[in-house]
Short mmCIF file of C-alpha atoms in Angstrom, two decimals:
data_model
loop_
_atom_site.label_atom_id
_atom_site.label_comp_id
_atom_site.label_asym_id
_atom_site.label_seq_id
_atom_site.Cartn_x
_atom_site.Cartn_y
_atom_site.Cartn_z
CA GLU L 1 99.45 92.56 37.46
CA SER L 2 102.93 91.58 36.37
CA ARG L 3 104.48 94.81 37.68
CA VAL L 4 102.80 94.43 41.09
CA HIS L 5 103.89 90.82 41.57
CA SER L 6 107.39 91.44 40.20
CA GLY L 7 107.74 94.31 42.68
CA THR L 8 107.04 91.95 45.58
CA GLY L 9 109.60 89.44 44.31
CA VAL L 10 107.01 86.66 43.86
CA TRP L 11 107.24 86.92 40.06
CA GLY L 12 110.54 86.85 38.18
CA ARG L 13 111.99 86.41 34.69
CA VAL L 14 112.75 82.67 34.74
CA THR L 15 110.77 80.06 32.77
CA LEU L 16 110.14 76.50 33.94
CA ASP L 17 112.57 75.00 31.43
CA GLN L 18 115.28 77.43 32.59
CA ILE L 19 114.81 76.14 36.14
CA LEU L 20 115.29 72.62 34.74
CA ALA L 21 118.55 73.69 33.08
CA LYS L 22 119.84 75.16 36.36
CA ASN L 23 119.03 71.92 38.20
CA ALA L 24 120.81 69.89 35.50
CA GLU L 25 123.90 72.06 35.97
CA SER L 26 123.95 72.06 39.77
CA ARG L 27 122.40 68.62 40.55
CA GLY L 28 123.05 66.68 37.37
CA ASP L 29 123.45 63.23 38.94
CA HIS L 30 120.58 63.56 41.43
CA PRO L 31 117.46 61.47 40.63
CA ALA L 32 114.91 63.85 39.15
CA LEU L 33 112.04 61.89 37.66
CA VAL L 34 110.85 58.34 38.39
CA ASP L 35 108.03 56.21 36.97
CA PHE L 36 105.94 54.01 39.25
CA ALA L 37 107.43 50.51 39.20
CA ASP L 38 104.23 49.04 37.72
CA ARG L 39 103.96 51.48 34.82
CA ALA L 40 103.73 48.68 32.23
CA ASP L 41 100.57 47.39 33.97
CA TRP L 42 98.51 50.49 33.14
CA THR L 43 100.20 52.10 30.14
CA ARG L 44 102.78 51.07 27.59
CA GLY L 45 106.51 51.55 28.00
CA PRO L 46 109.01 50.49 30.67
CA ALA L 47 109.38 52.28 33.99
CA GLU L 48 112.31 54.71 33.92
CA VAL L 49 114.46 56.74 36.29
CA LEU L 50 116.05 59.95 34.96
CA THR L 51 118.63 62.18 36.62
CA TRP L 52 118.38 65.94 36.17
CA ARG L 53 121.05 65.71 33.46
CA ASP L 54 119.19 62.89 31.68
CA LEU L 55 115.94 64.83 31.80
CA ASP L 56 117.51 68.03 30.50
CA GLY L 57 119.00 66.12 27.57
CA ARG L 58 115.66 64.59 26.63
CA VAL L 59 113.92 67.93 26.91
CA ASP L 60 116.55 69.48 24.63
CA ALA L 61 116.07 66.71 22.05
CA LEU L 62 112.30 66.95 22.00
CA ALA L 63 112.29 70.77 21.93
CA ALA L 64 114.74 70.69 19.01
CA PHE L 65 112.48 68.18 17.24
CA PHE L 66 109.42 70.39 17.75
CA GLN L 67 111.34 73.25 16.17
CA ALA L 68 112.64 71.07 13.33
CA VAL L 69 109.12 70.06 12.27
CA GLY L 70 108.04 73.70 12.18
CA LEU L 71 106.16 74.28 15.44
CA GLN L 72 106.75 77.99 16.02
CA PRO L 73 106.80 79.73 19.44
CA ASP L 74 103.32 80.33 20.89
CA THR L 75 101.84 77.45 18.90
CA VAL L 76 99.29 75.58 21.05
CA ILE L 77 99.88 71.85 21.54
CA VAL L 78 97.34 69.59 23.29
CA LEU L 79 98.69 67.23 25.97
CA GLU L 80 96.72 64.12 27.01
CA MET L 81 99.00 61.72 28.87
CA PRO L 82 98.90 59.74 32.12
CA PRO L 83 101.41 60.75 34.83
CA THR L 84 104.70 59.36 33.53
CA VAL L 85 108.29 60.39 32.87
CA ASP L 86 107.23 60.94 29.24
CA ALA L 87 104.45 63.36 30.19
CA VAL L 88 106.71 65.59 32.29
CA THR L 89 109.40 65.48 29.58
CA ALA L 90 106.89 66.53 26.91
CA PHE L 91 105.53 69.36 29.08
CA LEU L 92 109.00 70.80 29.74
CA ALA L 93 110.06 70.34 26.11
CA ALA L 94 107.05 72.37 25.02
CA SER L 95 108.15 75.05 27.47
CA ARG L 96 111.69 75.08 26.08
CA ALA L 97 110.41 75.34 22.51
CA GLY L 98 108.18 78.26 23.49
CA LEU L 99 104.96 76.32 22.84
CA VAL L 100 101.72 76.68 24.82
CA VAL L 101 100.34 73.48 26.36
CA ALA L 102 96.59 72.86 26.35
CA PRO L 103 96.04 70.07 28.93
CA LEU L 104 93.33 67.51 28.15
CA ALA L 105 92.01 65.26 30.93
CA LEU L 106 92.49 61.51 30.44
CA GLY L 107 88.75 60.82 30.51
CA SER L 108 87.89 63.37 27.81
CA ARG L 109 85.64 62.42 24.89
CA GLU L 110 86.46 63.09 21.24
CA ALA L 111 84.01 66.01 21.34
CA ASP L 112 85.93 67.54 24.27
CA ALA L 113 89.21 67.21 22.38
CA ILE L 114 87.73 68.77 19.24
CA GLU L 115 86.31 71.70 21.23
CA LEU L 116 89.65 72.31 22.97
CA CYS L 117 91.55 72.21 19.68
CA ARG L 118 89.13 74.57 17.96
CA GLN L 119 88.92 77.10 20.78
CA THR L 120 92.69 77.25 21.33
CA GLY L 121 93.78 76.92 17.70
CA ALA L 122 95.97 73.92 18.57
CA LYS L 123 98.27 72.66 15.82
CA ALA L 124 99.55 69.42 17.39
CA ILE L 125 98.72 66.77 20.00
CA ILE L 126 100.92 64.72 22.35
CA THR L 127 99.48 61.52 23.79
CA VAL L 128 100.10 57.82 24.49
CA ALA L 129 98.82 54.67 22.82
CA GLU L 130 96.59 53.71 25.74
CA THR L 131 95.93 53.93 29.47
CA GLN L 132 94.01 51.16 31.20
CA GLY L 133 92.59 50.03 27.87
CA GLU L 134 91.53 53.56 26.84
CA THR L 135 92.96 53.99 23.34
CA HIS L 136 94.00 57.64 23.45
CA GLY L 137 96.24 57.32 20.41
CA GLU L 138 93.53 56.03 18.10
CA ARG L 139 90.95 58.46 19.47
CA LEU L 140 93.16 61.50 18.99
CA ARG L 141 94.22 60.31 15.56
CA THR L 142 90.51 60.44 14.67
CA VAL L 143 90.27 63.94 16.15
CA ALA L 144 93.22 65.06 14.03
CA ALA L 145 91.57 63.63 10.91
CA GLU L 146 88.48 65.78 11.59
CA LEU L 147 90.43 68.98 12.13
CA PHE L 148 92.46 70.37 9.24
CA GLN L 149 94.45 72.53 11.68
CA ILE L 150 96.17 69.57 13.44
CA ARG L 151 99.51 68.92 11.76
CA PHE L 152 101.00 66.26 14.06
CA VAL L 153 100.00 63.70 16.67
CA PHE L 154 102.99 62.64 18.77
CA ALA L 155 102.89 59.61 21.06
CA ALA L 156 105.22 58.21 23.73
CA GLY L 157 105.54 54.93 25.57
CA GLY L 158 105.74 51.59 23.78
CA ASP L 159 104.26 50.71 20.39
CA VAL L 160 102.05 53.50 19.03
CA PRO L 161 99.31 53.32 16.37
CA ASP L 162 100.12 53.96 12.71
CA GLY L 163 100.05 57.60 11.73
CA LEU L 164 101.43 58.88 15.05
CA VAL L 165 104.97 60.21 15.50
CA ASP L 166 106.78 57.90 17.94
CA LEU L 167 108.78 59.96 20.44
CA ARG L 168 111.03 56.96 21.18
CA MET L 169 112.74 57.65 17.87
CA VAL L 170 113.32 61.26 18.91
CA PHE L 171 115.01 60.23 22.17
CA ALA L 172 117.06 57.56 20.35
CA GLU L 173 118.41 60.25 18.02
CA ALA L 174 118.88 62.84 20.76
CA GLY L 175 122.60 63.19 20.09
CA SER L 176 122.10 64.17 16.45
CA LEU L 177 119.30 66.64 17.15
CA GLY L 178 121.51 68.97 19.16
CA LYS L 179 120.21 71.80 21.29
CA PRO L 180 117.08 73.75 20.38
CA ALA L 181 117.40 77.34 19.23
CA ASP L 182 116.84 79.95 21.91
CA VAL L 183 113.31 81.38 21.82
CA ALA L 184 113.33 85.17 21.41
CA ARG L 185 110.73 86.83 23.62
CA LYS L 186 109.47 90.39 23.88
CA GLY L 187 109.45 91.69 27.43
CA ASN L 188 109.62 89.26 30.34
CA PRO L 189 109.84 85.62 29.11
CA ALA L 190 108.14 84.38 32.31
CA ASP L 191 105.05 86.48 31.57
CA HIS L 192 104.36 84.58 28.34
CA ALA L 193 101.69 81.87 28.37
CA LEU L 194 102.82 78.36 29.25
CA THR L 195 99.37 76.72 29.38
CA VAL L 196 95.89 77.42 28.15
CA ASP L 197 92.66 75.64 29.06
CA LEU L 198 88.95 76.32 28.72
CA ALA L 199 87.17 78.03 31.60
CA ALA L 200 83.59 79.19 32.14
CA LEU L 201 83.12 82.90 31.57
CA PRO L 202 82.17 84.74 34.77
CA GLY L 203 79.03 86.75 35.45
CA GLY L 204 76.25 86.94 32.89
CA ASP L 205 78.13 84.82 30.37
CA ALA L 206 78.03 81.73 32.57
CA GLY L 207 74.84 80.47 30.90
CA ASP L 208 71.42 81.87 29.97
CA GLY L 209 69.49 79.82 32.50
CA PRO L 210 69.74 77.20 35.23
CA HIS L 211 70.02 74.40 32.67
CA GLU L 212 72.12 76.25 30.09
CA PRO L 213 75.79 75.23 29.85
CA ALA L 214 78.34 77.89 30.69
CA ARG L 215 80.17 79.49 27.78
CA LEU L 216 83.81 78.51 27.72
CA ALA L 217 86.73 80.70 26.74
CA PRO L 218 90.50 80.12 26.62
CA LEU L 219 92.26 80.89 29.92
CA PRO L 220 96.06 81.29 29.62
CA ARG L 221 98.47 80.93 32.52
CA SER L 222 102.07 82.16 32.39
CA HIS L 223 105.27 80.66 33.74
CA ASN L 224 105.00 83.17 36.60
CA HIS L 225 101.48 81.99 37.45
CA TRP L 226 102.71 78.41 37.80
CA ILE L 227 105.91 79.33 39.62
CA ALA L 228 103.93 81.39 42.16
CA THR L 229 101.61 78.41 42.70
CA GLY L 230 104.57 76.10 43.15
CA LEU L 231 106.30 78.51 45.53
CA MET L 232 103.23 78.55 47.79
CA ILE L 233 103.24 74.73 47.98
CA LEU L 234 107.03 74.62 48.41
CA LEU L 235 106.94 76.92 51.43
CA GLU L 236 103.83 75.49 53.11
CA ALA L 237 104.89 71.85 52.67
CA LYS L 238 108.58 72.54 53.44
CA ILE L 239 109.78 70.87 50.24
CA ASP L 240 113.55 71.02 49.76
CA ALA L 241 116.20 69.47 47.50
CA GLY L 242 116.18 66.22 49.47
CA ALA L 243 112.42 65.72 49.13
CA VAL L 244 110.86 62.75 47.32
CA ILE L 245 107.40 63.74 46.06
CA VAL L 246 104.94 61.03 44.97
CA SER L 247 102.17 62.26 42.65
CA PRO L 248 99.40 60.23 41.00
CA PHE L 249 98.07 63.28 39.13
CA ALA L 250 98.33 63.83 35.37
CA LEU L 251 99.49 67.20 34.04
CA SER L 252 95.93 68.18 33.21
CA GLY L 253 95.20 70.83 35.83
CA PRO L 254 96.34 72.87 38.83
CA VAL L 255 97.29 69.85 40.97
CA GLY L 256 99.42 67.97 38.45
CA ILE L 257 101.22 71.12 37.31
CA GLY L 258 101.04 73.53 40.24
CA VAL L 259 101.23 71.16 43.22
CA ALA L 260 103.52 68.48 41.76
CA VAL L 261 105.69 69.74 38.90
CA ALA L 262 106.27 73.39 39.86
CA PRO L 263 107.50 72.87 43.46
CA TRP L 264 109.53 69.82 42.38
CA LEU L 265 111.35 71.97 39.83
CA LEU L 266 111.85 74.86 42.23
CA ALA L 267 113.35 72.57 44.88
CA GLY L 268 115.40 70.39 42.53
CA ALA L 269 113.87 67.40 44.33
CA THR L 270 112.77 63.95 43.10
CA LEU L 271 109.33 63.40 41.56
CA VAL L 272 107.85 59.88 41.47
CA THR L 273 104.76 59.76 39.27
CA GLY L 274 102.29 57.13 38.15
CA LEU L 275 98.69 55.94 38.17
CA PRO L 276 97.89 53.80 41.26
CA LEU L 277 94.83 51.60 40.92
CA THR L 278 94.39 51.26 44.70
CA THR L 279 95.33 53.06 47.90
CA ASP L 280 97.65 50.16 48.76
CA ARG L 281 99.53 50.62 45.47
CA LEU L 282 100.05 54.34 46.18
CA ALA L 283 101.23 53.57 49.72
CA GLU L 284 103.54 50.82 48.47
CA GLU L 285 105.16 53.15 45.93
CA ALA L 286 105.57 55.87 48.57
CA ALA L 287 107.20 53.41 50.99
CA ASN L 288 109.52 51.86 48.40
CA ARG L 289 110.70 55.26 47.17
CA GLY L 290 111.20 56.76 50.63
CA ALA L 291 108.65 59.49 49.98
CA SER L 292 108.71 62.64 52.08
CA HIS L 293 105.55 64.06 50.45
CA VAL L 294 102.56 62.31 48.87
CA ILE L 295 99.85 64.10 46.87
CA ALA L 296 96.76 62.05 47.66
CA PRO L 297 93.45 61.95 45.79
CA VAL L 298 90.58 62.70 48.18
CA ARG L 299 89.25 59.15 48.00
CA TYR L 300 92.65 57.86 49.20
CA ALA L 301 93.40 60.56 51.76
CA ARG L 302 91.66 59.14 54.83
CA ARG L 303 93.57 55.82 54.69
#
């Protein structure tokens, strides 16, 4: 599969964090990543605006920290965060450290988190204290206590519960952390897994009867999978370096990663991300930021 796609030029050898580094070098002062203005109303932490250079520095610091605490390349790390500057930073830092991200939807139960951790062999979790009153930090701290394999629970955005590693301290000490060590890869670095989630097995393994749940198995996706997805969106939507993309989607599936983050990186554009509680709030943010592209949930699309 890799040889076929590489032969067509759709797949290459570049990872997502390498695209970030190129943008930081060529468009360092251009706004890269922006929180919704009302971020503090639905999750902790102030709204931020990062340039490409700012973002690259934070990603370096967090990737170096992941390495310093012993998270080796190809370690799986669960990510459950609302759409914020912190979430995108954590995702790209995992990429730069050679980790594999297992996205967890915001509405997941403790049982869902435990199943994901067990099936993927996850060793760490990244989350936030809360979103709209949902106490992700406390819930995932409980999950970690039940699973011997989980070594760390990291949290970003405002005050975090006891027992969680506060990523604010990492960013505050960014200068002393230095750059992360380069990750040595066999073969094509872009063919290595960037994400892994649980998917229903096809065919006869999809359940023993009409009321039987489908069996789930880990499904990895490489950098090249995500870049190809982003390239499709980039071309069809005519996204370029001057674009301002507004996305209300968390990095928990194909839309948040493939439709928002991947084309944004490829274009070197500006991504505005947050969790609108109403259609009016999404429209207001799009208008205030001068959006050229808005990724709309179906229930908001008609208006």
